[in-house]
Amino acid sequence: MEGSRTPLLPSDLPESTSSNNTGSANFHAHGIRGWSGIQGLKKRGHGSRSWIQIDPLGNTSVVELDKATIMRHCSLPARDLRLLDPLFIYPSTILGREKAIVVSLEQIRCIITADEVILMNSLDGCVVQYKSELCKRLQSNKDQSDDLPFEFRALELALELTCSSLDAQVKELAMEIYPVLDELASSINTLNLERVRRLKGHLLAVTQRVQKVRDEIEHLMDDDGDMAEMYLTEKKQRSEGYPLSDLGFQTDTSSVERVGSKSAPVSPVWSISGAHKLQRAFSSIVSSSRPSLMSSSNSGENIEQLEMLLEAYFVVIDHTLSEVLSLKEYIDDTEDLINFKLGNVQNHLIQFELLLTAATFVATIFAAVTAVFGMNFPDSIFDNPSTFSWVLIICGVACGFLYFSFLLYFRYKRIFPL
């Protein structure tokens, strides 16, 4: 019967069938493993990260937020959050958005809003120092009036720590470069050249980082629109609005009605409809002019205030860049000096080779004469034994005269001084 039929084992199957099943099983296993890896990457890309949240009073809290939550909370696009991702390497950037300032300066990566700072949680020294220093300043200035709004104080600290960190790195690099270059100038060897090559690569990387921070600050200073976007506290107060009280409109409309009643008799229909039209027109004019008047009165002062703040740190980072460029010029000067020394050594070798070539030519002539007289052929000159000695003397004097003639010619042509 069919019910008593035993199941087939893998050993009972044909060899081709088992091999096909094994291949399909392996493919299925690899496919599941690859798909799980892709799912893991997706989860890592959209997963939560640890952030440090700092409020204007200096209170901190560690929160777990994903990208979607931060994008909704701060009204940021996904491309701005990529600047804060530690998996990517981006140059220093400061972006002013509608409700937030995205700051990516070296290791300090945070989002600054009008009410809080969302800092990437990390064990890096710059991040820990930024968190502790910002909390200390906010708590110390809690009872004091400060001209700078909250977002500017957070941005100022990020610029301060970044500029001081880059300046310290440049000074440390300078203390290491100058002795190595002086030693290389006095003794040219492979070890010193390798050390200078390594330091020059490090200096190039620091130069690019300093240049990027300087360019970013300069770009902000040159664009008033970008600076105006960074006034988050002012924009928040403006968005909360300055509503016009209905009492004022009623007072205005009642005064219009009184004026109209005193001047000429009007119909009740005209007075009601005219008052409503005047009220709507007046409310639209005031609502459109009130924020513009506020922005015109405050934006100039605020932009000037932020511009002065950025200019202060622009001077600092520009001084750091000048130090980096002076180091680069010192390295270039040392390389030029080494090239001059190597060129001088090469010229001496060429001069020595020229003298050796001239001496070899003269010696070849002398050897040719002696070789001729060394042949075994009969001649009357061999009858007198002293004749060969005179031949050698005359040939040697002629070769010496020829060699000194070469030296005089070289001196006349100024090939090398003698």
PDB file of C-alpha atoms in Angstrom, residues 76-222:
ATOM      1  CA  LEU A  76      16.676  67.863   7.407  1.00  0.00           C
ATOM      2  CA  PRO A  77      17.205  65.947   4.165  1.00  0.00           C
ATOM      3  CA  ALA A  78      18.991  62.612   4.183  1.00  0.00           C
ATOM      4  CA  ARG A  79      22.068  64.032   2.448  1.00  0.00           C
ATOM      5  CA  ASP A  80      22.727  66.290   5.439  1.00  0.00           C
ATOM      6  CA  LEU A  81      22.693  63.352   7.829  1.00  0.00           C
ATOM      7  CA  ARG A  82      25.315  61.600   5.726  1.00  0.00           C
ATOM      8  CA  LEU A  83      27.717  64.338   6.788  1.00  0.00           C
ATOM      9  CA  LEU A  84      27.300  63.171  10.381  1.00  0.00           C
ATOM     10  CA  ASP A  85      27.702  59.478   9.660  1.00  0.00           C
ATOM     11  CA  PRO A  86      31.026  58.192  11.072  1.00  0.00           C
ATOM     12  CA  LEU A  87      31.154  55.536   8.336  1.00  0.00           C
ATOM     13  CA  PHE A  88      31.708  58.258   5.707  1.00  0.00           C
ATOM     14  CA  ILE A  89      34.595  60.681   5.453  1.00  0.00           C
ATOM     15  CA  TYR A  90      33.505  64.169   4.439  1.00  0.00           C
ATOM     16  CA  PRO A  91      35.381  67.480   4.664  1.00  0.00           C
ATOM     17  CA  SER A  92      34.416  70.057   7.251  1.00  0.00           C
ATOM     18  CA  THR A  93      31.016  71.564   6.522  1.00  0.00           C
ATOM     19  CA  ILE A  94      28.615  74.023   8.170  1.00  0.00           C
ATOM     20  CA  LEU A  95      25.093  74.107   6.736  1.00  0.00           C
ATOM     21  CA  GLY A  96      22.290  76.444   7.762  1.00  0.00           C
ATOM     22  CA  ARG A  97      18.818  74.954   7.323  1.00  0.00           C
ATOM     23  CA  GLU A  98      15.291  76.037   8.184  1.00  0.00           C
ATOM     24  CA  LYS A  99      15.228  74.621  11.718  1.00  0.00           C
ATOM     25  CA  ALA A 100      18.770  73.440  12.344  1.00  0.00           C
ATOM     26  CA  ILE A 101      22.457  74.004  11.745  1.00  0.00           C
ATOM     27  CA  VAL A 102      24.384  70.937  10.582  1.00  0.00           C
ATOM     28  CA  VAL A 103      27.966  71.076  11.863  1.00  0.00           C
ATOM     29  CA  SER A 104      30.654  68.652  10.736  1.00  0.00           C
ATOM     30  CA  LEU A 105      33.999  70.002  11.920  1.00  0.00           C
ATOM     31  CA  GLU A 106      36.699  67.358  12.284  1.00  0.00           C
ATOM     32  CA  GLN A 107      35.430  64.948  14.968  1.00  0.00           C
ATOM     33  CA  ILE A 108      32.646  67.260  16.176  1.00  0.00           C
ATOM     34  CA  ARG A 109      29.495  66.267  14.313  1.00  0.00           C
ATOM     35  CA  CYS A 110      26.242  67.644  15.653  1.00  0.00           C
ATOM     36  CA  ILE A 111      22.889  69.193  14.821  1.00  0.00           C
ATOM     37  CA  ILE A 112      22.164  72.539  16.468  1.00  0.00           C
ATOM     38  CA  THR A 113      18.586  73.732  16.829  1.00  0.00           C
ATOM     39  CA  ALA A 114      17.071  76.649  18.712  1.00  0.00           C
ATOM     40  CA  ASP A 115      16.303  74.422  21.725  1.00  0.00           C
ATOM     41  CA  GLU A 116      18.966  71.713  21.801  1.00  0.00           C
ATOM     42  CA  VAL A 117      22.192  70.288  20.467  1.00  0.00           C
ATOM     43  CA  ILE A 118      22.117  66.718  19.152  1.00  0.00           C
ATOM     44  CA  LEU A 119      25.722  65.517  19.310  1.00  0.00           C
ATOM     45  CA  MET A 120      27.058  62.284  17.873  1.00  0.00           C
ATOM     46  CA  ASN A 121      27.951  60.095  20.836  1.00  0.00           C
ATOM     47  CA  SER A 122      31.610  59.118  20.634  1.00  0.00           C
ATOM     48  CA  LEU A 123      34.567  58.454  22.906  1.00  0.00           C
ATOM     49  CA  ASP A 124      36.762  60.838  20.942  1.00  0.00           C
ATOM     50  CA  GLY A 125      38.519  63.465  23.021  1.00  0.00           C
ATOM     51  CA  CYS A 126      37.138  66.369  20.994  1.00  0.00           C
ATOM     52  CA  VAL A 127      33.552  65.156  21.405  1.00  0.00           C
ATOM     53  CA  VAL A 128      33.932  64.654  25.157  1.00  0.00           C
ATOM     54  CA  GLN A 129      35.568  68.058  25.517  1.00  0.00           C
ATOM     55  CA  TYR A 130      32.834  69.715  23.459  1.00  0.00           C
ATOM     56  CA  LYS A 131      30.085  68.180  25.575  1.00  0.00           C
ATOM     57  CA  SER A 132      31.683  69.065  28.916  1.00  0.00           C
ATOM     58  CA  GLU A 133      32.697  72.573  27.881  1.00  0.00           C
ATOM     59  CA  LEU A 134      29.291  73.395  26.371  1.00  0.00           C
ATOM     60  CA  CYS A 135      27.466  72.185  29.479  1.00  0.00           C
ATOM     61  CA  LYS A 136      29.820  74.185  31.676  1.00  0.00           C
ATOM     62  CA  ARG A 137      29.303  77.376  29.685  1.00  0.00           C
ATOM     63  CA  LEU A 138      25.532  76.968  29.509  1.00  0.00           C
ATOM     64  CA  GLN A 139      25.267  76.326  33.242  1.00  0.00           C
ATOM     65  CA  SER A 140      27.570  79.224  34.122  1.00  0.00           C
ATOM     66  CA  ASN A 141      25.664  81.644  31.869  1.00  0.00           C
ATOM     67  CA  LYS A 142      22.264  80.372  32.943  1.00  0.00           C
ATOM     68  CA  ASP A 143      21.600  83.342  35.220  1.00  0.00           C
ATOM     69  CA  GLN A 144      23.483  85.853  33.093  1.00  0.00           C
ATOM     70  CA  SER A 145      22.256  87.664  30.026  1.00  0.00           C
ATOM     71  CA  ASP A 146      24.218  86.768  26.932  1.00  0.00           C
ATOM     72  CA  ASP A 147      24.024  88.592  23.645  1.00  0.00           C
ATOM     73  CA  LEU A 148      24.596  85.417  21.658  1.00  0.00           C
ATOM     74  CA  PRO A 149      21.638  83.077  21.157  1.00  0.00           C
ATOM     75  CA  PHE A 150      21.897  79.424  22.035  1.00  0.00           C
ATOM     76  CA  GLU A 151      22.757  78.189  18.541  1.00  0.00           C
ATOM     77  CA  PHE A 152      25.596  80.677  18.174  1.00  0.00           C
ATOM     78  CA  ARG A 153      27.134  79.688  21.494  1.00  0.00           C
ATOM     79  CA  ALA A 154      27.112  76.044  20.423  1.00  0.00           C
ATOM     80  CA  LEU A 155      28.542  76.935  17.009  1.00  0.00           C
ATOM     81  CA  GLU A 156      31.200  79.152  18.576  1.00  0.00           C
ATOM     82  CA  LEU A 157      32.420  76.344  20.813  1.00  0.00           C
ATOM     83  CA  ALA A 158      32.616  73.945  17.855  1.00  0.00           C
ATOM     84  CA  LEU A 159      34.689  76.481  15.893  1.00  0.00           C
ATOM     85  CA  GLU A 160      36.874  77.207  18.907  1.00  0.00           C
ATOM     86  CA  LEU A 161      37.691  73.561  19.601  1.00  0.00           C
ATOM     87  CA  THR A 162      38.276  72.831  15.909  1.00  0.00           C
ATOM     88  CA  CYS A 163      40.607  75.784  15.415  1.00  0.00           C
ATOM     89  CA  SER A 164      42.514  75.062  18.629  1.00  0.00           C
ATOM     90  CA  SER A 165      42.846  71.362  17.710  1.00  0.00           C
ATOM     91  CA  LEU A 166      44.180  72.143  14.232  1.00  0.00           C
ATOM     92  CA  ASP A 167      46.531  74.781  15.620  1.00  0.00           C
ATOM     93  CA  ALA A 168      47.897  72.314  18.197  1.00  0.00           C
ATOM     94  CA  GLN A 169      48.438  69.697  15.493  1.00  0.00           C
ATOM     95  CA  VAL A 170      50.289  72.207  13.325  1.00  0.00           C
ATOM     96  CA  LYS A 171      52.533  73.294  16.201  1.00  0.00           C
ATOM     97  CA  GLU A 172      53.302  69.689  17.119  1.00  0.00           C
ATOM     98  CA  LEU A 173      54.094  68.934  13.503  1.00  0.00           C
ATOM     99  CA  ALA A 174      56.355  71.989  13.290  1.00  0.00           C
ATOM    100  CA  MET A 175      58.302  70.884  16.363  1.00  0.00           C
ATOM    101  CA  GLU A 176      58.906  67.556  14.643  1.00  0.00           C
ATOM    102  CA  ILE A 177      59.638  68.847  11.150  1.00  0.00           C
ATOM    103  CA  TYR A 178      62.256  71.538  11.821  1.00  0.00           C
ATOM    104  CA  PRO A 179      64.870  69.263  13.498  1.00  0.00           C
ATOM    105  CA  VAL A 180      64.422  66.587  10.834  1.00  0.00           C
ATOM    106  CA  LEU A 181      64.893  69.088   8.027  1.00  0.00           C
ATOM    107  CA  ASP A 182      68.003  70.578   9.671  1.00  0.00           C
ATOM    108  CA  GLU A 183      69.451  67.099  10.088  1.00  0.00           C
ATOM    109  CA  LEU A 184      68.651  66.264   6.477  1.00  0.00           C
ATOM    110  CA  ALA A 185      70.325  69.451   5.250  1.00  0.00           C
ATOM    111  CA  SER A 186      73.533  68.474   7.061  1.00  0.00           C
ATOM    112  CA  SER A 187      73.432  64.739   6.341  1.00  0.00           C
ATOM    113  CA  ILE A 188      71.632  63.353   3.311  1.00  0.00           C
ATOM    114  CA  ASN A 189      70.811  59.694   3.839  1.00  0.00           C
ATOM    115  CA  THR A 190      67.956  57.289   3.253  1.00  0.00           C
ATOM    116  CA  LEU A 191      66.666  57.371   6.839  1.00  0.00           C
ATOM    117  CA  ASN A 192      66.305  61.167   6.917  1.00  0.00           C
ATOM    118  CA  LEU A 193      64.698  61.206   3.481  1.00  0.00           C
ATOM    119  CA  GLU A 194      62.122  58.633   4.586  1.00  0.00           C
ATOM    120  CA  ARG A 195      61.277  60.637   7.708  1.00  0.00           C
ATOM    121  CA  VAL A 196      60.835  63.818   5.685  1.00  0.00           C
ATOM    122  CA  ARG A 197      58.626  61.991   3.178  1.00  0.00           C
ATOM    123  CA  ARG A 198      56.367  60.730   5.972  1.00  0.00           C
ATOM    124  CA  LEU A 199      56.141  64.155   7.623  1.00  0.00           C
ATOM    125  CA  LYS A 200      55.426  65.808   4.293  1.00  0.00           C
ATOM    126  CA  GLY A 201      52.475  63.477   3.712  1.00  0.00           C
ATOM    127  CA  HIS A 202      51.133  64.270   7.180  1.00  0.00           C
ATOM    128  CA  LEU A 203      51.588  67.982   6.532  1.00  0.00           C
ATOM    129  CA  LEU A 204      49.675  67.726   3.245  1.00  0.00           C
ATOM    130  CA  ALA A 205      46.721  66.090   5.023  1.00  0.00           C
ATOM    131  CA  VAL A 206      46.682  68.758   7.753  1.00  0.00           C
ATOM    132  CA  THR A 207      46.912  71.504   5.120  1.00  0.00           C
ATOM    133  CA  GLN A 208      43.840  70.190   3.311  1.00  0.00           C
ATOM    134  CA  ARG A 209      41.849  70.032   6.557  1.00  0.00           C
ATOM    135  CA  VAL A 210      42.829  73.555   7.613  1.00  0.00           C
ATOM    136  CA  GLN A 211      42.130  74.893   4.127  1.00  0.00           C
ATOM    137  CA  LYS A 212      38.676  73.316   4.090  1.00  0.00           C
ATOM    138  CA  VAL A 213      37.716  74.836   7.461  1.00  0.00           C
ATOM    139  CA  ARG A 214      38.973  78.237   6.314  1.00  0.00           C
ATOM    140  CA  ASP A 215      37.083  78.020   3.014  1.00  0.00           C
ATOM    141  CA  GLU A 216      33.896  77.006   4.808  1.00  0.00           C
ATOM    142  CA  ILE A 217      34.057  79.980   7.176  1.00  0.00           C
ATOM    143  CA  GLU A 218      34.876  82.318   4.309  1.00  0.00           C
ATOM    144  CA  HIS A 219      31.945  80.967   2.296  1.00  0.00           C
ATOM    145  CA  LEU A 220      29.578  81.676   5.188  1.00  0.00           C
ATOM    146  CA  MET A 221      30.949  85.203   5.603  1.00  0.00           C
ATOM    147  CA  ASP A 222      30.482  85.960   1.920  1.00  0.00           C
TER     148      ASP A 222
END
